[in-house]
Amino acid sequence: QTSPGRPGRHLSATYFEEVSIMKKFLAVLISLCMVSLLAVPVFADANSDYIAAVKAYQAQIAAKEAAYTAAVDAYAKNAKAKADADSAAILKAAKAAKAVIDLNVYQEKPGEEVINNPNSLDFIFGRWNGVSNSFESANFPIGYEGGNSGVCPSHNLVEAFDMRDGTPFDWNNPEHRNKALEPSERDPRLAQTVLMNGQTFKDKVVESFIGGMNGLPKEGASPTSYYLRKHLKEATDLTTGSATSYQHIWPLFRYAEVLLNYAEALLEATKEPDFKGTLDNVQYTVSPREAVNMIRTRVDMNAVETTGYDAFKKRLRNERRVELAFEGHRFWDIRRWMTGTSTTRIEGLSITAVKDESGEGYIYSYEKKTVQERIWEERMNYYPIQDVELFKNHNLVQNEGWESN
């Protein structure tokens, strides 16, 4: 590690000094993004869409960096004094997210498909890949031509999606359990994210029950009974001799994330789900609850009406989990929230099927099972400093918990 602007000058740094340095770098990045944001006007001409996208991209970088600055601050204070994050740092995240909202360019349009759709009003910035079917080849279920199963979502994730009326799913509720795999009875985003037993995909019914076309004990079948649906181009054909391919757009910044960042930051700063008002000379006209419910309106889900800080925070975090599933956020959210100990048991669903009286359908029974037990240690909330960096600078101190590795 060298001092910024002074090549070759080594720093003697403890973990908390490194945290301070990190925060300074992030603060500079946020400032640069916000300054450049103000310098780019939105013109009402042929290039307005492009310029608006640039502005939103800059503002969203600022919002994300501010959110992670707040997380760094929270961890440093937790390690030192088990205290809450500095509300001023959190407000920076809320302010940066508000800058995107105030552009009035993006929105959560009811019924709109937001994945692989560059025309979506939710889409801010993404990575455009060339025409390919490699993602489908990797993730189509076993039992489909050319499928290799790939990502197999957990039952833990499936339970995170609400019932259709907005009630949180409860496996211990027999009515919920009986309707667990019925797309019409669950949050519509479940069927858009996960392929489940009984769901139609490529004109075939998914059979992930034991002995089914896509189920165990078939080699390569999902150990959880679930397959990935999100990001897949269903029209892709992997049949030898007639294979087809499509372009994929991997979302990096979406308006839904902006709203979730805003809601989380403003909630943590005020502890009030319905807060509206002025903080640090900034007028907040959208409450954390309203920001979350904008997203749910897009998918025709009832509003979150939970009251109280702790209860609403739980609902907010769950909303983030289901809305941004498989978009690269969960890994970091677990560390920001320090909830790793609650993620160690990976669950699946064992499904048995017997023919109904007509002989054409099935009657299913479900049993939860543990697929994997993972290890979590508190030191995993942050990374170890690489040995190569320690060798370069003998004054650099290894992060807490990683000293003996």
CSV table of C-alpha atoms in Angstrom, one decimal:
chain,number,residue,atom,x,y,z
A,1,GLN,CA,0.0,0.0,0.0
A,2,THR,CA,1.5,3.4,-0.9
A,3,SER,CA,0.4,6.8,0.1
A,4,PRO,CA,-1.9,8.5,-2.5
A,5,GLY,CA,0.2,10.8,-4.7
A,6,ARG,CA,3.4,9.6,-3.2
A,7,PRO,CA,4.6,6.5,-5.0
A,8,GLY,CA,6.9,4.3,-3.0
A,9,ARG,CA,6.0,5.7,0.4
A,10,HIS,CA,4.7,2.9,2.6
A,11,LEU,CA,2.1,3.3,5.2
A,12,SER,CA,2.0,1.6,8.6
A,13,ALA,CA,-1.7,0.9,8.7
A,14,THR,CA,-4.0,-0.9,11.1
A,15,TYR,CA,-7.4,-2.1,9.9
A,16,PHE,CA,-9.2,1.0,11.1
A,17,GLU,CA,-6.7,3.3,9.4
A,18,GLU,CA,-7.3,1.4,6.2
A,19,VAL,CA,-11.0,1.9,6.7
A,20,SER,CA,-10.4,5.6,7.0
A,21,ILE,CA,-8.3,5.7,3.9
A,22,MET,CA,-11.0,3.7,2.0
A,23,LYS,CA,-13.7,6.1,3.1
A,24,LYS,CA,-11.6,9.1,1.8
A,25,PHE,CA,-11.2,7.4,-1.6
A,26,LEU,CA,-15.0,6.7,-1.8
A,27,ALA,CA,-15.8,10.2,-0.8
A,28,VAL,CA,-13.6,11.5,-3.7
A,29,LEU,CA,-15.4,9.2,-6.1
A,30,ILE,CA,-18.8,10.3,-4.9
A,31,SER,CA,-17.8,13.9,-5.2
A,32,LEU,CA,-16.5,13.4,-8.8
A,33,CYS,CA,-19.6,11.6,-9.8
A,34,MET,CA,-21.9,14.3,-8.3
A,35,VAL,CA,-19.9,17.1,-9.9
A,36,SER,CA,-19.9,15.5,-13.3
A,37,LEU,CA,-23.6,14.8,-12.9
A,38,LEU,CA,-24.3,18.5,-12.4
A,39,ALA,CA,-22.2,19.3,-15.4
A,40,VAL,CA,-24.2,17.2,-17.8
A,41,PRO,CA,-27.5,18.8,-18.7
A,42,VAL,CA,-30.5,16.9,-19.9
A,43,PHE,CA,-31.3,18.5,-23.3
A,44,ALA,CA,-34.7,18.0,-25.0
A,45,ASP,CA,-33.2,16.9,-28.3
A,46,ALA,CA,-32.2,13.8,-30.2
A,47,ASN,CA,-29.4,13.0,-27.7
A,48,SER,CA,-31.6,13.4,-24.6
A,49,ASP,CA,-31.9,9.7,-23.9
A,50,TYR,CA,-28.2,9.2,-24.1
A,51,ILE,CA,-27.4,12.2,-21.9
A,52,ALA,CA,-30.1,11.2,-19.4
A,53,ALA,CA,-28.5,7.8,-19.2
A,54,VAL,CA,-25.1,9.3,-18.6
A,55,LYS,CA,-26.5,11.4,-15.8
A,56,ALA,CA,-28.3,8.4,-14.2
A,57,TYR,CA,-25.2,6.3,-14.6
A,58,GLN,CA,-23.1,8.9,-12.7
A,59,ALA,CA,-25.7,9.4,-10.0
A,60,GLN,CA,-26.2,5.7,-9.5
A,61,ILE,CA,-22.4,5.2,-9.1
A,62,ALA,CA,-22.5,7.9,-6.5
A,63,ALA,CA,-25.4,6.3,-4.7
A,64,LYS,CA,-23.8,2.9,-4.7
A,65,GLU,CA,-20.5,4.2,-3.5
A,66,ALA,CA,-22.2,6.2,-0.8
A,67,ALA,CA,-24.1,3.1,0.4
A,68,TYR,CA,-20.9,1.1,0.7
A,69,THR,CA,-19.2,4.0,2.5
A,70,ALA,CA,-22.0,3.8,5.0
A,71,ALA,CA,-21.5,0.0,5.3
A,72,VAL,CA,-17.7,0.5,5.8
A,73,ASP,CA,-18.5,3.0,8.5
A,74,ALA,CA,-21.0,0.7,10.1
A,75,TYR,CA,-18.5,-2.2,10.3
A,76,ALA,CA,-15.7,0.0,11.7
A,77,LYS,CA,-17.9,1.2,14.5
A,78,ASN,CA,-19.4,-2.2,15.1
A,79,ALA,CA,-15.9,-3.7,15.5
A,80,LYS,CA,-14.8,-0.9,17.8
A,81,ALA,CA,-17.9,-0.1,19.9
A,82,LYS,CA,-20.8,-2.1,18.6
A,83,ALA,CA,-22.5,1.2,17.6
A,84,ASP,CA,-24.7,2.1,14.7
A,85,ALA,CA,-23.4,3.7,11.6
A,86,ASP,CA,-23.0,7.4,11.4
A,87,SER,CA,-26.3,8.8,10.2
A,88,ALA,CA,-24.5,11.4,8.2
A,89,ALA,CA,-22.7,8.7,6.1
A,90,ILE,CA,-26.1,7.0,5.5
A,91,LEU,CA,-27.7,10.3,4.5
A,92,LYS,CA,-25.1,10.7,1.8
A,93,ALA,CA,-26.4,7.4,0.3
A,94,ALA,CA,-30.0,8.6,0.5
A,95,LYS,CA,-29.0,12.0,-1.1
A,96,ALA,CA,-27.2,10.3,-3.9
A,97,ALA,CA,-30.1,7.9,-4.7
A,98,LYS,CA,-32.5,10.9,-4.5
A,99,ALA,CA,-30.4,12.5,-7.3
A,100,VAL,CA,-31.3,9.6,-9.6
A,101,ILE,CA,-35.0,9.8,-8.6
A,102,ASP,CA,-35.1,13.5,-9.2
A,103,LEU,CA,-34.0,13.1,-12.8
A,104,ASN,CA,-37.6,12.0,-13.5
A,105,VAL,CA,-36.3,9.8,-16.3
A,106,TYR,CA,-36.9,6.3,-15.0
A,107,GLN,CA,-39.9,4.6,-13.4
A,108,GLU,CA,-41.3,1.3,-12.4
A,109,LYS,CA,-43.9,0.8,-15.1
A,110,PRO,CA,-46.7,-1.7,-14.2
A,111,GLY,CA,-46.4,-5.0,-16.1
A,112,GLU,CA,-43.1,-4.1,-17.8
A,113,GLU,CA,-40.5,-6.8,-18.3
A,114,VAL,CA,-37.3,-5.4,-16.8
A,115,ILE,CA,-34.7,-8.2,-17.6
A,116,ASN,CA,-33.1,-8.4,-21.1
A,117,ASN,CA,-35.1,-5.3,-22.1
A,118,PRO,CA,-33.1,-2.2,-23.0
A,119,ASN,CA,-36.3,-0.3,-23.6
A,120,SER,CA,-37.5,-0.8,-20.1
A,121,LEU,CA,-38.0,2.4,-18.1
A,122,ASP,CA,-36.3,0.6,-15.2
A,123,PHE,CA,-33.1,-0.1,-17.2
A,124,ILE,CA,-30.2,2.4,-16.5
A,125,PHE,CA,-27.0,0.7,-17.6
A,126,GLY,CA,-25.9,-2.8,-18.4
A,127,ARG,CA,-23.4,-5.0,-20.2
A,128,TRP,CA,-24.4,-6.0,-23.7
A,129,ASN,CA,-23.1,-9.4,-24.7
A,130,GLY,CA,-22.8,-10.7,-28.2
A,131,VAL,CA,-25.3,-13.2,-29.7
A,132,SER,CA,-24.8,-16.5,-27.9
A,133,ASN,CA,-26.6,-19.5,-26.4
A,134,SER,CA,-23.9,-20.4,-23.9
A,135,PHE,CA,-25.9,-19.1,-20.9
A,136,GLU,CA,-28.8,-21.2,-21.9
A,137,SER,CA,-26.6,-24.3,-22.5
A,138,ALA,CA,-25.2,-23.9,-19.0
A,139,ASN,CA,-28.6,-23.3,-17.3
A,140,PHE,CA,-31.4,-25.0,-19.1
A,141,PRO,CA,-32.6,-27.9,-16.9
A,142,ILE,CA,-31.3,-31.4,-17.4
A,143,GLY,CA,-33.9,-33.1,-19.5
A,144,TYR,CA,-34.1,-30.3,-22.0
A,145,GLU,CA,-32.0,-30.6,-25.2
A,146,GLY,CA,-28.5,-29.3,-24.4
A,147,GLY,CA,-29.3,-28.3,-20.8
A,148,ASN,CA,-26.8,-28.7,-18.0
A,149,SER,CA,-28.7,-27.4,-15.0
A,150,GLY,CA,-26.1,-24.8,-14.0
A,151,VAL,CA,-27.4,-22.5,-11.3
A,152,CYS,CA,-29.9,-24.3,-9.0
A,153,PRO,CA,-31.8,-21.8,-6.8
A,154,SER,CA,-32.4,-22.8,-3.1
A,155,HIS,CA,-35.7,-23.4,-1.4
A,156,ASN,CA,-34.6,-20.6,1.0
A,157,LEU,CA,-34.9,-18.1,-1.9
A,158,VAL,CA,-38.3,-19.6,-3.0
A,159,GLU,CA,-39.7,-19.0,0.5
A,160,ALA,CA,-38.6,-15.4,0.3
A,161,PHE,CA,-41.3,-14.6,-2.3
A,162,ASP,CA,-44.6,-13.5,-0.8
A,163,MET,CA,-48.0,-15.1,-1.4
A,164,ARG,CA,-50.0,-13.4,-4.2
A,165,ASP,CA,-51.9,-11.3,-1.7
A,166,GLY,CA,-48.7,-9.9,-0.3
A,167,THR,CA,-48.6,-12.1,2.8
A,168,PRO,CA,-45.1,-13.3,3.7
A,169,PHE,CA,-44.8,-17.0,2.8
A,170,ASP,CA,-44.8,-19.3,5.8
A,171,TRP,CA,-43.9,-23.0,5.2
A,172,ASN,CA,-45.6,-23.9,8.5
A,173,ASN,CA,-48.9,-22.7,7.1
A,174,PRO,CA,-50.5,-25.7,5.4
A,175,GLU,CA,-52.4,-23.4,2.9
A,176,HIS,CA,-49.1,-21.7,1.9
A,177,ARG,CA,-47.3,-25.0,1.7
A,178,ASN,CA,-49.9,-26.5,-0.6
A,179,LYS,CA,-49.7,-23.5,-3.0
A,180,ALA,CA,-45.9,-23.1,-2.7
A,181,LEU,CA,-45.2,-24.0,-6.3
A,182,GLU,CA,-48.3,-22.5,-7.9
A,183,PRO,CA,-47.1,-19.4,-9.8
A,184,SER,CA,-50.6,-17.8,-9.7
A,185,GLU,CA,-50.6,-18.0,-5.9
A,186,ARG,CA,-47.2,-16.4,-5.4
A,187,ASP,CA,-45.5,-13.1,-6.1
A,188,PRO,CA,-45.2,-13.0,-10.0
A,189,ARG,CA,-41.5,-12.5,-9.7
A,190,LEU,CA,-41.0,-16.0,-8.4
A,191,ALA,CA,-42.0,-17.6,-11.7
A,192,GLN,CA,-39.8,-15.0,-13.5
A,193,THR,CA,-36.8,-15.9,-11.4
A,194,VAL,CA,-37.1,-19.7,-10.7
A,195,LEU,CA,-38.2,-22.7,-12.7
A,196,MET,CA,-40.3,-24.9,-10.5
A,197,ASN,CA,-42.0,-28.3,-10.7
A,198,GLY,CA,-45.2,-28.1,-12.8
A,199,GLN,CA,-44.2,-24.8,-14.5
A,200,THR,CA,-44.3,-24.7,-18.3
A,201,PHE,CA,-41.1,-23.9,-20.0
A,202,LYS,CA,-40.4,-24.3,-23.7
A,203,ASP,CA,-43.8,-26.0,-24.2
A,204,LYS,CA,-43.0,-28.7,-21.7
A,205,VAL,CA,-44.0,-29.1,-18.1
A,206,VAL,CA,-41.0,-29.1,-15.7
A,207,GLU,CA,-40.8,-32.4,-13.8
A,208,SER,CA,-38.4,-31.9,-11.0
A,209,PHE,CA,-40.1,-34.5,-8.8
A,210,ILE,CA,-38.2,-37.7,-7.9
A,211,GLY,CA,-38.1,-39.8,-11.1
A,212,GLY,CA,-39.4,-36.9,-13.3
A,213,MET,CA,-37.9,-35.8,-16.6
A,214,ASN,CA,-35.9,-33.1,-14.8
A,215,GLY,CA,-35.6,-34.6,-11.3
A,216,LEU,CA,-33.3,-36.8,-9.2
A,217,PRO,CA,-31.9,-39.4,-9.4
A,218,LYS,CA,-31.1,-38.3,-13.0
A,219,GLU,CA,-27.5,-37.4,-13.3
A,220,GLY,CA,-27.0,-33.6,-13.2
A,221,ALA,CA,-30.5,-32.9,-11.9
A,222,SER,CA,-31.0,-30.0,-9.5
A,223,PRO,CA,-30.4,-31.1,-5.8
A,224,THR,CA,-32.9,-28.4,-4.7
A,225,SER,CA,-35.6,-29.3,-7.4
A,226,TYR,CA,-35.4,-25.7,-8.7
A,227,TYR,CA,-33.7,-24.3,-11.8
A,228,LEU,CA,-32.8,-20.8,-12.9
A,229,ARG,CA,-35.4,-18.9,-15.0
A,230,LYS,CA,-34.1,-15.3,-14.8
A,231,HIS,CA,-31.9,-14.0,-17.6
A,232,LEU,CA,-32.7,-17.1,-19.8
A,233,LYS,CA,-34.0,-16.5,-23.4
A,234,GLU,CA,-36.7,-19.2,-23.6
A,235,ALA,CA,-36.8,-19.1,-27.4
A,236,THR,CA,-33.2,-20.3,-27.6
A,237,ASP,CA,-33.0,-23.7,-29.3
A,238,LEU,CA,-30.1,-26.0,-28.4
A,239,THR,CA,-31.0,-28.8,-30.8
A,240,THR,CA,-28.0,-29.9,-32.8
A,241,GLY,CA,-28.4,-28.7,-36.4
A,242,SER,CA,-31.0,-26.1,-35.6
A,243,ALA,CA,-29.5,-24.2,-32.7
A,244,THR,CA,-30.4,-20.5,-32.2
A,245,SER,CA,-28.8,-17.8,-30.2
A,246,TYR,CA,-29.8,-14.4,-28.8
A,247,GLN,CA,-28.2,-11.3,-27.3
A,248,HIS,CA,-28.2,-10.9,-23.5
A,249,ILE,CA,-28.1,-7.7,-21.5
A,250,TRP,CA,-26.8,-8.1,-18.0
A,251,PRO,CA,-28.2,-5.3,-15.8
A,252,LEU,CA,-25.6,-3.4,-13.8
A,253,PHE,CA,-27.8,-0.5,-12.6
A,254,ARG,CA,-31.6,-0.6,-12.5
A,255,TYR,CA,-34.0,1.9,-11.1
A,256,ALA,CA,-35.4,-0.7,-8.7
A,257,GLU,CA,-32.0,-0.8,-7.1
A,258,VAL,CA,-32.0,3.0,-6.8
A,259,LEU,CA,-35.3,2.9,-5.0
A,260,LEU,CA,-34.2,0.1,-2.7
A,261,ASN,CA,-30.9,2.0,-1.9
A,262,TYR,CA,-32.9,5.1,-1.2
A,263,ALA,CA,-35.4,3.3,1.0
A,264,GLU,CA,-32.7,1.6,3.0
A,265,ALA,CA,-30.6,4.7,3.5
A,266,LEU,CA,-33.5,6.9,4.5
A,267,LEU,CA,-34.9,4.3,6.8
A,268,GLU,CA,-31.5,3.8,8.6
A,269,ALA,CA,-31.1,7.6,8.9
A,270,THR,CA,-34.5,8.2,10.4
A,271,LYS,CA,-35.8,4.8,11.7
A,272,GLU,CA,-39.2,5.8,10.3
A,273,PRO,CA,-40.7,3.8,7.4
A,274,ASP,CA,-43.0,6.7,6.5
A,275,PHE,CA,-40.5,9.6,6.9
A,276,LYS,CA,-40.9,12.6,4.7
A,277,GLY,CA,-39.3,15.9,5.4
A,278,THR,CA,-36.1,17.9,5.5
A,279,LEU,CA,-32.8,16.4,6.6
A,280,ASP,CA,-29.4,18.1,6.2
A,281,ASN,CA,-31.1,20.8,4.0
A,282,VAL,CA,-32.5,18.2,1.6
A,283,GLN,CA,-36.2,17.8,1.2
A,284,TYR,CA,-37.3,14.1,1.0
A,285,THR,CA,-40.7,13.8,-0.6
A,286,VAL,CA,-40.8,10.0,-1.0
A,287,SER,CA,-40.9,7.9,2.1
A,288,PRO,CA,-39.0,4.5,2.4
A,289,ARG,CA,-42.3,2.7,2.2
A,290,GLU,CA,-43.4,4.5,-1.0
A,291,ALA,CA,-40.1,3.7,-2.6
A,292,VAL,CA,-40.5,0.0,-1.9
A,293,ASN,CA,-44.1,0.0,-3.0
A,294,MET,CA,-43.2,1.6,-6.4
A,295,ILE,CA,-41.4,-1.6,-7.2
A,296,ARG,CA,-44.2,-3.8,-6.0
A,297,THR,CA,-46.7,-1.9,-8.1
A,298,ARG,CA,-44.8,-2.8,-11.2
A,299,VAL,CA,-45.5,-6.5,-10.5
A,300,ASP,CA,-49.0,-5.9,-9.2
A,301,MET,CA,-48.2,-6.9,-5.7
A,302,ASN,CA,-50.0,-5.4,-2.7
A,303,ALA,CA,-48.2,-2.6,-0.8
A,304,VAL,CA,-46.0,-3.4,2.2
A,305,GLU,CA,-48.0,-2.1,5.2
A,306,THR,CA,-45.7,-3.4,8.0
A,307,THR,CA,-45.2,-0.8,10.7
A,308,GLY,CA,-42.2,-0.2,13.0
A,309,TYR,CA,-38.5,0.1,12.2
A,310,ASP,CA,-37.4,-3.4,12.8
A,311,ALA,CA,-40.4,-5.1,11.1
A,312,PHE,CA,-40.2,-2.8,8.0
A,313,LYS,CA,-36.4,-3.3,7.7
A,314,LYS,CA,-37.0,-7.0,7.5
A,315,ARG,CA,-39.5,-6.5,4.7
A,316,LEU,CA,-37.2,-4.1,2.9
A,317,ARG,CA,-34.3,-6.5,3.0
A,318,ASN,CA,-36.5,-9.3,1.7
A,319,GLU,CA,-37.8,-7.1,-1.1
A,320,ARG,CA,-34.2,-6.4,-2.1
A,321,ARG,CA,-33.5,-10.1,-2.1
A,322,VAL,CA,-36.3,-11.1,-4.4
A,323,GLU,CA,-36.2,-8.1,-6.7
A,324,LEU,CA,-32.4,-8.2,-7.3
A,325,ALA,CA,-32.0,-12.0,-7.2
A,326,PHE,CA,-29.2,-13.3,-9.4
A,327,GLU,CA,-28.0,-9.8,-10.3
A,328,GLY,CA,-24.8,-9.9,-8.1
A,329,HIS,CA,-26.0,-8.1,-5.0
A,330,ARG,CA,-26.8,-10.7,-2.4
A,331,PHE,CA,-23.2,-11.6,-1.7
A,332,TRP,CA,-22.4,-8.1,-0.7
A,333,ASP,CA,-25.7,-7.4,1.1
A,334,ILE,CA,-25.1,-10.3,3.5
A,335,ARG,CA,-21.8,-8.7,4.4
A,336,ARG,CA,-23.2,-5.2,4.7
A,337,TRP,CA,-25.9,-6.4,7.0
A,338,MET,CA,-23.7,-8.9,8.8
A,339,THR,CA,-26.3,-11.7,8.5
A,340,GLY,CA,-24.0,-14.5,7.3
A,341,THR,CA,-24.8,-16.7,10.2
A,342,SER,CA,-28.4,-17.0,9.0
A,343,THR,CA,-27.4,-18.2,5.6
A,344,THR,CA,-25.5,-21.4,6.3
A,345,ARG,CA,-28.2,-24.0,5.8
A,346,ILE,CA,-29.0,-24.4,2.1
A,347,GLU,CA,-32.4,-26.0,1.7
A,348,GLY,CA,-34.1,-27.8,-1.2
A,349,LEU,CA,-37.5,-29.5,-1.8
A,350,SER,CA,-38.0,-33.2,-2.2
A,351,ILE,CA,-41.0,-33.8,-4.4
A,352,THR,CA,-42.8,-37.1,-4.8
A,353,ALA,CA,-45.5,-37.6,-7.3
A,354,VAL,CA,-48.3,-40.2,-7.8
A,355,LYS,CA,-50.7,-40.4,-10.7
A,356,ASP,CA,-54.1,-38.9,-10.0
A,357,GLU,CA,-57.4,-40.9,-10.8
A,358,SER,CA,-57.4,-39.8,-14.4
A,359,GLY,CA,-53.9,-41.1,-14.9
A,360,GLU,CA,-52.9,-37.9,-16.8
A,361,GLY,CA,-51.9,-35.7,-13.9
A,362,TYR,CA,-50.0,-36.0,-10.6
A,363,ILE,CA,-50.7,-35.4,-6.9
A,364,TYR,CA,-47.6,-34.0,-5.3
A,365,SER,CA,-46.2,-34.1,-1.8
A,366,TYR,CA,-43.4,-31.9,-0.6
A,367,GLU,CA,-40.7,-32.3,2.1
A,368,LYS,CA,-38.0,-29.8,2.9
A,369,LYS,CA,-34.5,-31.1,3.0
A,370,THR,CA,-31.0,-29.8,3.8
A,371,VAL,CA,-28.9,-29.8,0.7
A,372,GLN,CA,-25.8,-28.3,2.2
A,373,GLU,CA,-24.4,-26.9,5.5
A,374,ARG,CA,-22.0,-24.1,5.0
A,375,ILE,CA,-19.5,-22.5,7.3
A,376,TRP,CA,-19.7,-18.9,8.3
A,377,GLU,CA,-17.2,-17.0,10.5
A,378,GLU,CA,-17.5,-13.3,11.4
A,379,ARG,CA,-14.2,-12.6,9.8
A,380,MET,CA,-15.9,-13.4,6.5
A,381,ASN,CA,-17.7,-10.0,6.7
A,382,TYR,CA,-14.5,-8.6,5.1
A,383,TYR,CA,-11.6,-9.9,3.1
A,384,PRO,CA,-8.1,-10.8,4.2
A,385,ILE,CA,-5.3,-8.7,2.8
A,386,GLN,CA,-3.4,-10.7,0.2
A,387,ASP,CA,-0.1,-12.1,1.2
A,388,VAL,CA,1.5,-10.4,-1.8
A,389,GLU,CA,0.5,-7.0,-0.3
A,390,LEU,CA,1.8,-8.0,3.1
A,391,PHE,CA,5.1,-9.0,1.6
A,392,LYS,CA,5.4,-5.7,-0.1
A,393,ASN,CA,4.7,-3.7,3.1
A,394,HIS,CA,5.7,-5.3,6.4
A,395,ASN,CA,4.0,-2.5,8.3
A,396,LEU,CA,0.6,-3.5,6.9
A,397,VAL,CA,-1.4,-5.3,9.5
A,398,GLN,CA,-3.6,-8.2,8.5
A,399,ASN,CA,-7.4,-7.8,9.0
A,400,GLU,CA,-8.8,-9.2,12.2
A,401,GLY,CA,-9.4,-12.9,12.2
A,402,TRP,CA,-7.2,-13.7,9.2
A,403,GLU,CA,-3.8,-13.3,11.0
A,404,SER,CA,-3.0,-17.1,11.0
A,405,ASN,CA,-4.0,-17.9,7.5
